[in-house]
mmCIF file of C-alpha atoms in Angstrom:
data_model
loop_
_atom_site.group_PDB
_atom_site.id
_atom_site.type_symbol
_atom_site.label_atom_id
_atom_site.label_comp_id
_atom_site.label_asym_id
_atom_site.label_seq_id
_atom_site.Cartn_x
_atom_site.Cartn_y
_atom_site.Cartn_z
ATOM 1 C CA MET A 1 -14.709 3.927 -154.786
ATOM 2 C CA THR A 2 -17.043 6.820 -155.346
ATOM 3 C CA LEU A 3 -19.698 7.709 -152.805
ATOM 4 C CA GLN A 4 -22.291 6.394 -155.267
ATOM 5 C CA GLU A 5 -20.577 3.007 -155.308
ATOM 6 C CA VAL A 6 -20.584 2.864 -151.507
ATOM 7 C CA LEU A 7 -24.278 3.718 -151.461
ATOM 8 C CA ASP A 8 -25.130 1.149 -154.152
ATOM 9 C CA LEU A 9 -23.178 -1.643 -152.450
ATOM 10 C CA SER A 10 -24.862 -0.832 -149.139
ATOM 11 C CA LEU A 11 -28.346 -0.762 -150.641
ATOM 12 C CA LYS A 12 -27.846 -4.019 -152.533
ATOM 13 C CA GLY A 13 -26.432 -5.670 -149.414
ATOM 14 C CA ALA A 14 -29.500 -4.590 -147.481
ATOM 15 C CA GLY A 15 -31.807 -5.939 -150.201
ATOM 16 C CA LEU A 16 -33.007 -2.483 -151.268
ATOM 17 C CA SER A 17 -33.388 -0.981 -154.726
ATOM 18 C CA THR A 18 -30.681 1.409 -155.869
ATOM 19 C CA SER A 19 -33.176 3.317 -157.993
ATOM 20 C CA VAL A 20 -35.421 4.533 -155.136
ATOM 21 C CA ALA A 21 -34.425 8.068 -154.164
ATOM 22 C CA ALA A 22 -35.685 7.748 -150.581
ATOM 23 C CA TYR A 23 -33.503 4.668 -149.995
ATOM 24 C CA GLU A 24 -30.483 6.441 -151.439
ATOM 25 C CA ASP A 25 -31.083 9.520 -149.280
ATOM 26 C CA HIS A 26 -31.273 7.330 -146.179
ATOM 27 C CA ALA A 27 -28.071 5.551 -147.188
ATOM 28 C CA ARG A 28 -26.290 8.896 -147.604
ATOM 29 C CA ASP A 29 -27.549 10.066 -144.209
ATOM 30 C CA TYR A 30 -26.150 6.921 -142.621
ATOM 31 C CA PHE A 31 -22.857 7.432 -144.465
ATOM 32 C CA ASN A 32 -22.584 10.870 -142.870
ATOM 33 C CA MET A 33 -23.364 9.410 -139.455
ATOM 34 C CA GLY A 34 -20.777 6.701 -140.009
ATOM 35 C CA LYS A 35 -17.946 8.993 -141.090
ATOM 36 C CA ASP A 36 -18.555 11.121 -137.976
ATOM 37 C CA ASP A 37 -18.565 8.021 -135.791
ATOM 38 C CA ILE A 38 -15.348 6.634 -137.233
ATOM 39 C CA SER A 39 -13.642 10.044 -136.966
ATOM 40 C CA SER A 40 -14.342 10.114 -133.227
ATOM 41 C CA ARG A 41 -13.156 6.553 -132.502
ATOM 42 C CA HIS A 42 -9.439 7.339 -132.332
ATOM 43 C CA ARG A 43 -7.799 10.567 -131.210
ATOM 44 C CA LYS A 44 -4.860 10.373 -133.602
ATOM 45 C CA TRP A 45 -6.069 8.936 -136.894
ATOM 46 C CA ARG A 46 -3.188 9.658 -139.247
ATOM 47 C CA TRP A 47 -5.502 9.805 -142.242
ATOM 48 C CA LEU A 48 -7.315 12.708 -140.557
ATOM 49 C CA ARG A 49 -4.227 14.527 -139.265
ATOM 50 C CA ARG A 50 -3.458 17.902 -140.787
ATOM 51 C CA LYS A 51 -1.045 20.762 -140.076
ATOM 52 C CA ASP A 52 -1.922 24.455 -140.285
ATOM 53 C CA THR A 53 0.786 27.081 -140.739
ATOM 54 C CA SER A 54 -1.416 30.118 -141.382
ATOM 55 C CA LEU A 55 -2.169 31.245 -137.807
ATOM 56 C CA ARG A 56 -0.533 34.575 -137.003
ATOM 57 C CA THR A 57 -0.657 36.477 -133.727
ATOM 58 C CA THR A 58 -2.036 39.980 -133.337
ATOM 59 C CA ALA A 59 -0.367 42.121 -130.697
ATOM 60 C CA SER A 60 -2.680 42.793 -127.727
ATOM 61 C CA GLN A 61 -5.174 40.152 -128.890
ATOM 62 C CA GLN A 62 -5.431 37.183 -126.527
ATOM 63 C CA VAL A 63 -8.046 35.111 -128.418
ATOM 64 C CA ASP A 64 -7.667 33.637 -131.915
ATOM 65 C CA THR A 65 -9.676 31.212 -134.033
ATOM 66 C CA LEU A 66 -8.538 28.017 -135.725
ATOM 67 C CA ALA A 67 -9.223 26.759 -139.236
ATOM 68 C CA SER A 68 -12.782 25.879 -140.223
ATOM 69 C CA ASP A 69 -12.065 22.153 -140.676
ATOM 70 C CA VAL A 70 -10.616 21.545 -137.182
ATOM 71 C CA LEU A 71 -12.409 18.732 -135.356
ATOM 72 C CA TYR A 72 -10.004 19.131 -132.441
ATOM 73 C CA PRO A 73 -6.406 20.376 -132.180
ATOM 74 C CA LEU A 74 -3.512 18.128 -131.157
ATOM 75 C CA ARG A 75 -0.472 20.326 -130.501
ATOM 76 C CA PHE A 76 0.946 23.826 -131.071
ATOM 77 C CA TRP A 77 4.410 25.270 -131.543
ATOM 78 C CA ASN A 78 5.772 28.793 -131.942
ATOM 79 C CA ALA A 79 7.668 28.732 -135.222
ATOM 80 C CA THR A 80 8.787 32.357 -135.058
ATOM 81 C CA ASP A 81 10.413 32.130 -131.616
ATOM 82 C CA ASP A 82 11.363 28.448 -131.949
ATOM 83 C CA LEU A 83 9.417 27.528 -128.804
ATOM 84 C CA PRO A 84 7.148 24.651 -127.830
ATOM 85 C CA VAL A 85 3.620 25.701 -126.856
ATOM 86 C CA GLU A 86 1.998 23.930 -123.926
ATOM 87 C CA ILE A 87 -1.734 23.171 -124.098
ATOM 88 C CA ILE A 88 -3.329 23.984 -120.754
ATOM 89 C CA ASP A 89 -6.789 23.788 -119.235
ATOM 90 C CA PRO A 90 -8.826 26.985 -119.890
ATOM 91 C CA ASP A 91 -9.367 27.376 -116.152
ATOM 92 C CA ARG A 92 -5.600 27.721 -115.683
ATOM 93 C CA ILE A 93 -5.356 30.893 -117.753
ATOM 94 C CA GLY A 94 -5.965 32.923 -114.596
ATOM 95 C CA ASP A 95 -3.079 31.143 -112.882
ATOM 96 C CA PHE A 96 -0.652 32.483 -115.492
ATOM 97 C CA ASP A 97 -1.891 36.057 -115.472
ATOM 98 C CA PRO A 98 -4.800 36.872 -113.116
ATOM 99 C CA ASP A 99 -5.186 40.481 -114.256
ATOM 100 C CA ILE A 100 -4.661 39.597 -117.945
ATOM 101 C CA ASP A 101 -2.043 42.227 -118.704
ATOM 102 C CA ASP A 102 1.179 40.244 -119.187
ATOM 103 C CA THR A 103 2.631 40.216 -122.689
ATOM 104 C CA GLY A 104 5.261 38.006 -124.228
ATOM 105 C CA PRO A 105 5.925 35.294 -126.785
ATOM 106 C CA VAL A 106 3.364 32.516 -127.113
ATOM 107 C CA THR A 107 4.386 29.590 -124.877
ATOM 108 C CA ALA A 108 1.023 28.262 -123.631
ATOM 109 C CA VAL A 109 -2.485 28.061 -125.042
ATOM 110 C CA ALA A 110 -5.918 26.913 -123.895
ATOM 111 C CA ILE A 111 -8.514 25.403 -126.207
ATOM 112 C CA ALA A 112 -11.242 27.743 -125.034
ATOM 113 C CA GLU A 113 -14.546 27.084 -126.799
ATOM 114 C CA ILE A 114 -16.432 26.908 -130.078
ATOM 115 C CA ASN A 115 -17.583 30.347 -131.175
ATOM 116 C CA GLU A 116 -21.381 30.379 -131.278
ATOM 117 C CA SER A 117 -21.497 32.686 -134.290
ATOM 118 C CA SER A 118 -18.788 31.225 -136.519
ATOM 119 C CA GLY A 119 -18.731 27.631 -135.290
ATOM 120 C CA LEU A 120 -14.916 27.798 -135.154
ATOM 121 C CA TRP A 121 -12.666 26.701 -132.306
ATOM 122 C CA GLU A 122 -11.268 29.592 -130.285
ATOM 123 C CA VAL A 123 -7.922 29.451 -128.483
ATOM 124 C CA GLU A 124 -6.738 31.709 -125.693
ATOM 125 C CA TRP A 125 -3.063 32.505 -125.226
ATOM 126 C CA ALA A 126 -1.764 32.362 -121.645
ATOM 127 C CA LYS A 127 0.000 35.680 -122.253
ATOM 128 C CA ILE A 128 -1.115 38.415 -124.602
ATOM 129 C CA PRO A 129 1.134 38.207 -127.690
ATOM 130 C CA ASP A 130 3.728 40.967 -127.765
ATOM 131 C CA ALA A 131 4.169 41.000 -131.529
ATOM 132 C CA ASN A 132 2.189 40.937 -134.745
ATOM 133 C CA ASN A 133 2.439 38.072 -137.209
ATOM 134 C CA ASP A 134 4.271 35.534 -135.037
ATOM 135 C CA ALA A 135 3.726 32.198 -136.783
ATOM 136 C CA ILE A 136 1.981 29.654 -134.581
ATOM 137 C CA TYR A 137 1.788 26.224 -136.184
ATOM 138 C CA TYR A 138 -0.576 23.525 -134.998
ATOM 139 C CA SER A 139 -1.616 20.021 -135.911
ATOM 140 C CA TYR A 140 -5.182 18.800 -135.656
ATOM 141 C CA ILE A 141 -7.717 16.154 -136.553
ATOM 142 C CA LYS A 142 -9.698 17.205 -139.592
ATOM 143 C CA HIS A 143 -13.491 17.400 -139.687
ATOM 144 C CA ILE A 144 -14.945 15.934 -142.884
ATOM 145 C CA PRO A 145 -18.005 17.883 -144.077
ATOM 146 C CA HIS A 146 -21.261 16.048 -144.696
ATOM 147 C CA LYS A 147 -21.734 14.588 -148.150
ATOM 148 C CA THR A 148 -24.680 15.555 -150.327
ATOM 149 C CA SER A 149 -26.006 14.216 -153.617
ATOM 150 C CA SER A 150 -23.608 16.569 -155.414
ATOM 151 C CA ASN A 151 -20.740 14.469 -154.009
ATOM 152 C CA ASP A 152 -22.074 11.107 -155.199
ATOM 153 C CA GLY A 153 -19.687 10.938 -158.157
ATOM 154 C CA THR A 154 -16.620 12.012 -156.161
ATOM 155 C CA ASP A 155 -13.835 9.480 -155.629
ATOM 156 C CA LEU A 156 -13.491 8.943 -151.872
ATOM 157 C CA GLY A 157 -9.850 7.901 -152.163
ATOM 158 C CA GLY A 158 -8.607 11.424 -151.550
ATOM 159 C CA THR A 159 -10.380 11.587 -148.187
ATOM 160 C CA PHE A 160 -10.844 8.043 -146.884
ATOM 161 C CA PRO A 161 -8.364 5.137 -146.917
ATOM 162 C CA THR A 162 -9.634 1.995 -148.653
ATOM 163 C CA TRP A 163 -10.415 0.253 -145.357
ATOM 164 C CA VAL A 164 -12.625 3.176 -144.278
ATOM 165 C CA GLN A 165 -14.590 2.961 -147.514
ATOM 166 C CA HIS A 166 -15.191 -0.754 -146.911
ATOM 167 C CA ALA A 167 -16.093 -0.088 -143.287
ATOM 168 C CA MET A 168 -18.629 2.508 -144.421
ATOM 169 C CA VAL A 169 -20.323 -0.118 -146.610
ATOM 170 C CA ALA A 170 -20.712 -2.392 -143.576
ATOM 171 C CA TYR A 171 -21.968 0.478 -141.400
ATOM 172 C CA VAL A 172 -24.483 1.845 -143.907
ATOM 173 C CA LYS A 173 -25.719 -1.631 -144.794
ATOM 174 C CA GLY A 174 -26.233 -2.504 -141.131
ATOM 175 C CA MET A 175 -28.078 0.719 -140.400
ATOM 176 C CA LEU A 176 -30.328 0.253 -143.435
ATOM 177 C CA LYS A 177 -31.134 -3.299 -142.384
ATOM 178 C CA ASN A 178 -32.061 -2.157 -138.898
ATOM 179 C CA HIS A 179 -34.158 0.676 -140.308
ATOM 180 C CA TYR A 180 -36.081 -1.286 -142.915
ATOM 181 C CA GLY A 181 -35.798 -4.851 -141.650
ATOM 182 C CA GLY A 182 -36.269 -4.354 -137.935
ATOM 183 C CA SER A 183 -34.116 -3.817 -134.881
ATOM 184 C CA GLY A 184 -31.145 -6.183 -134.735
ATOM 185 C CA TYR A 185 -31.420 -7.287 -138.367
ATOM 186 C CA GLY A 186 -28.219 -5.422 -139.278
ATOM 187 C CA ASN A 187 -26.232 -6.156 -136.130
ATOM 188 C CA GLY A 188 -23.949 -8.595 -137.938
ATOM 189 C CA ASP A 189 -22.860 -5.893 -140.370
ATOM 190 C CA LEU A 190 -22.431 -3.368 -137.582
ATOM 191 C CA SER A 191 -20.324 -5.876 -135.656
ATOM 192 C CA GLN A 192 -18.144 -6.286 -138.746
ATOM 193 C CA TYR A 193 -17.783 -2.509 -138.872
ATOM 194 C CA GLN A 194 -16.732 -2.404 -135.208
ATOM 195 C CA ASP A 195 -14.117 -5.106 -135.808
ATOM 196 C CA MET A 196 -12.677 -3.262 -138.801
ATOM 197 C CA VAL A 197 -12.361 -0.038 -136.811
ATOM 198 C CA ALA A 198 -10.800 -1.808 -133.814
ATOM 199 C CA LEU A 199 -8.198 -3.498 -136.035
ATOM 200 C CA ALA A 200 -7.387 -0.215 -137.770
ATOM 201 C CA ILE A 201 -6.872 1.511 -134.409
ATOM 202 C CA GLN A 202 -4.410 -1.183 -133.378
ATOM 203 C CA ASN A 203 -2.558 -0.860 -136.685
ATOM 204 C CA ASP A 204 -2.460 2.918 -136.312
ATOM 205 C CA ILE A 205 -1.051 2.663 -132.796
ATOM 206 C CA GLN A 206 1.673 0.268 -133.980
ATOM 207 C CA ILE A 207 3.050 2.959 -136.278
ATOM 208 C CA ASP A 208 4.107 4.943 -133.209
ATOM 209 C CA GLY A 209 6.849 2.448 -132.498
ATOM 210 C CA ARG A 210 6.905 3.424 -128.826
ATOM 211 C CA LYS A 211 6.936 -0.056 -127.369
ATOM 212 C CA ARG A 212 8.246 -0.741 -123.897
ATOM 213 C CA THR A 213 10.331 -3.853 -123.371
ATOM 214 C CA ARG A 214 9.281 -5.747 -120.274
ATOM 215 C CA MET A 215 11.048 -8.636 -118.596
ATOM 216 C CA THR A 216 8.880 -11.702 -118.270
ATOM 217 C CA ARG A 217 7.999 -12.914 -114.809
ATOM 218 C CA ARG A 218 6.630 -16.065 -113.314
ATOM 219 C CA ARG A 219 3.070 -16.166 -112.112
ATOM 220 C CA GLY A 220 2.770 -15.176 -108.478
ATOM 221 C CA ARG A 221 6.115 -13.381 -108.276
ATOM 222 C CA GLY A 222 6.546 -9.668 -108.026
ATOM 223 C CA HIS A 223 9.689 -9.512 -110.188
ATOM 224 C CA ALA A 224 11.768 -11.552 -112.549
ATOM 225 C CA SER A 225 14.711 -13.496 -111.193
ATOM 226 C CA VAL A 226 17.993 -12.395 -112.760
ATOM 227 C CA ALA A 227 21.257 -14.213 -112.077
ATOM 228 C CA PHE A 228 24.586 -12.436 -112.694
ATOM 229 C CA LYS A 229 27.757 -14.443 -113.152
ATOM 230 C CA VAL A 230 31.155 -12.785 -113.049
ATOM 231 C CA GLN A 231 33.651 -14.281 -115.464
ATOM 232 C CA ALA A 232 37.403 -13.879 -115.478
ATOM 233 C CA GLY A 233 38.526 -10.800 -117.323
ATOM 234 C CA THR A 234 35.126 -9.078 -117.285
ATOM 235 C CA LEU A 235 35.794 -6.668 -114.411
#
């Protein structure tokens, strides 16, 4: 679907005209609120995961900035030195090097802060890099910029999976109903949106495949009862 189609479906579902500019602007505002909400619901949405390979170290420079579309980073690795990079708490930087004069390959990093001027995430290396142009790769969850009227004709398929597009219709419709019809009028649609997101999170988690096998146990017992029987020729 295009953004315009999502807006039109939401407006029609809320009983509002698709030809009133004010209604359409409100619908687009709610779409932007919804895409931010859904992005924050799950830390590892695969449809939002990206990898950046452009970060390069500068010798003697302890702080670097990440790409402009980073919502939050997930992991780092030092591709040049073939080393994993541990993410640590910013307050632990002083534990590694209290006087901030140690140099070496990048092995640990702290997600420091968002730069007030640029709006970009800043990272602080635990040790000052000892070389220029070491390649530090990182994966992250992507921030999707707000949509404007210039994006109305854009196909959303390249950014949002089909289920997200449908969820956005439910979200925008519910918000419009609450706005124009009164508080609680759109709660059914918003509940549908919540259910769609919850199901998608479960499906996303299942892809991990990291399931633990547990032995069943009877109610009231601390462990399962296992009986071993030795048979002739088995020892």
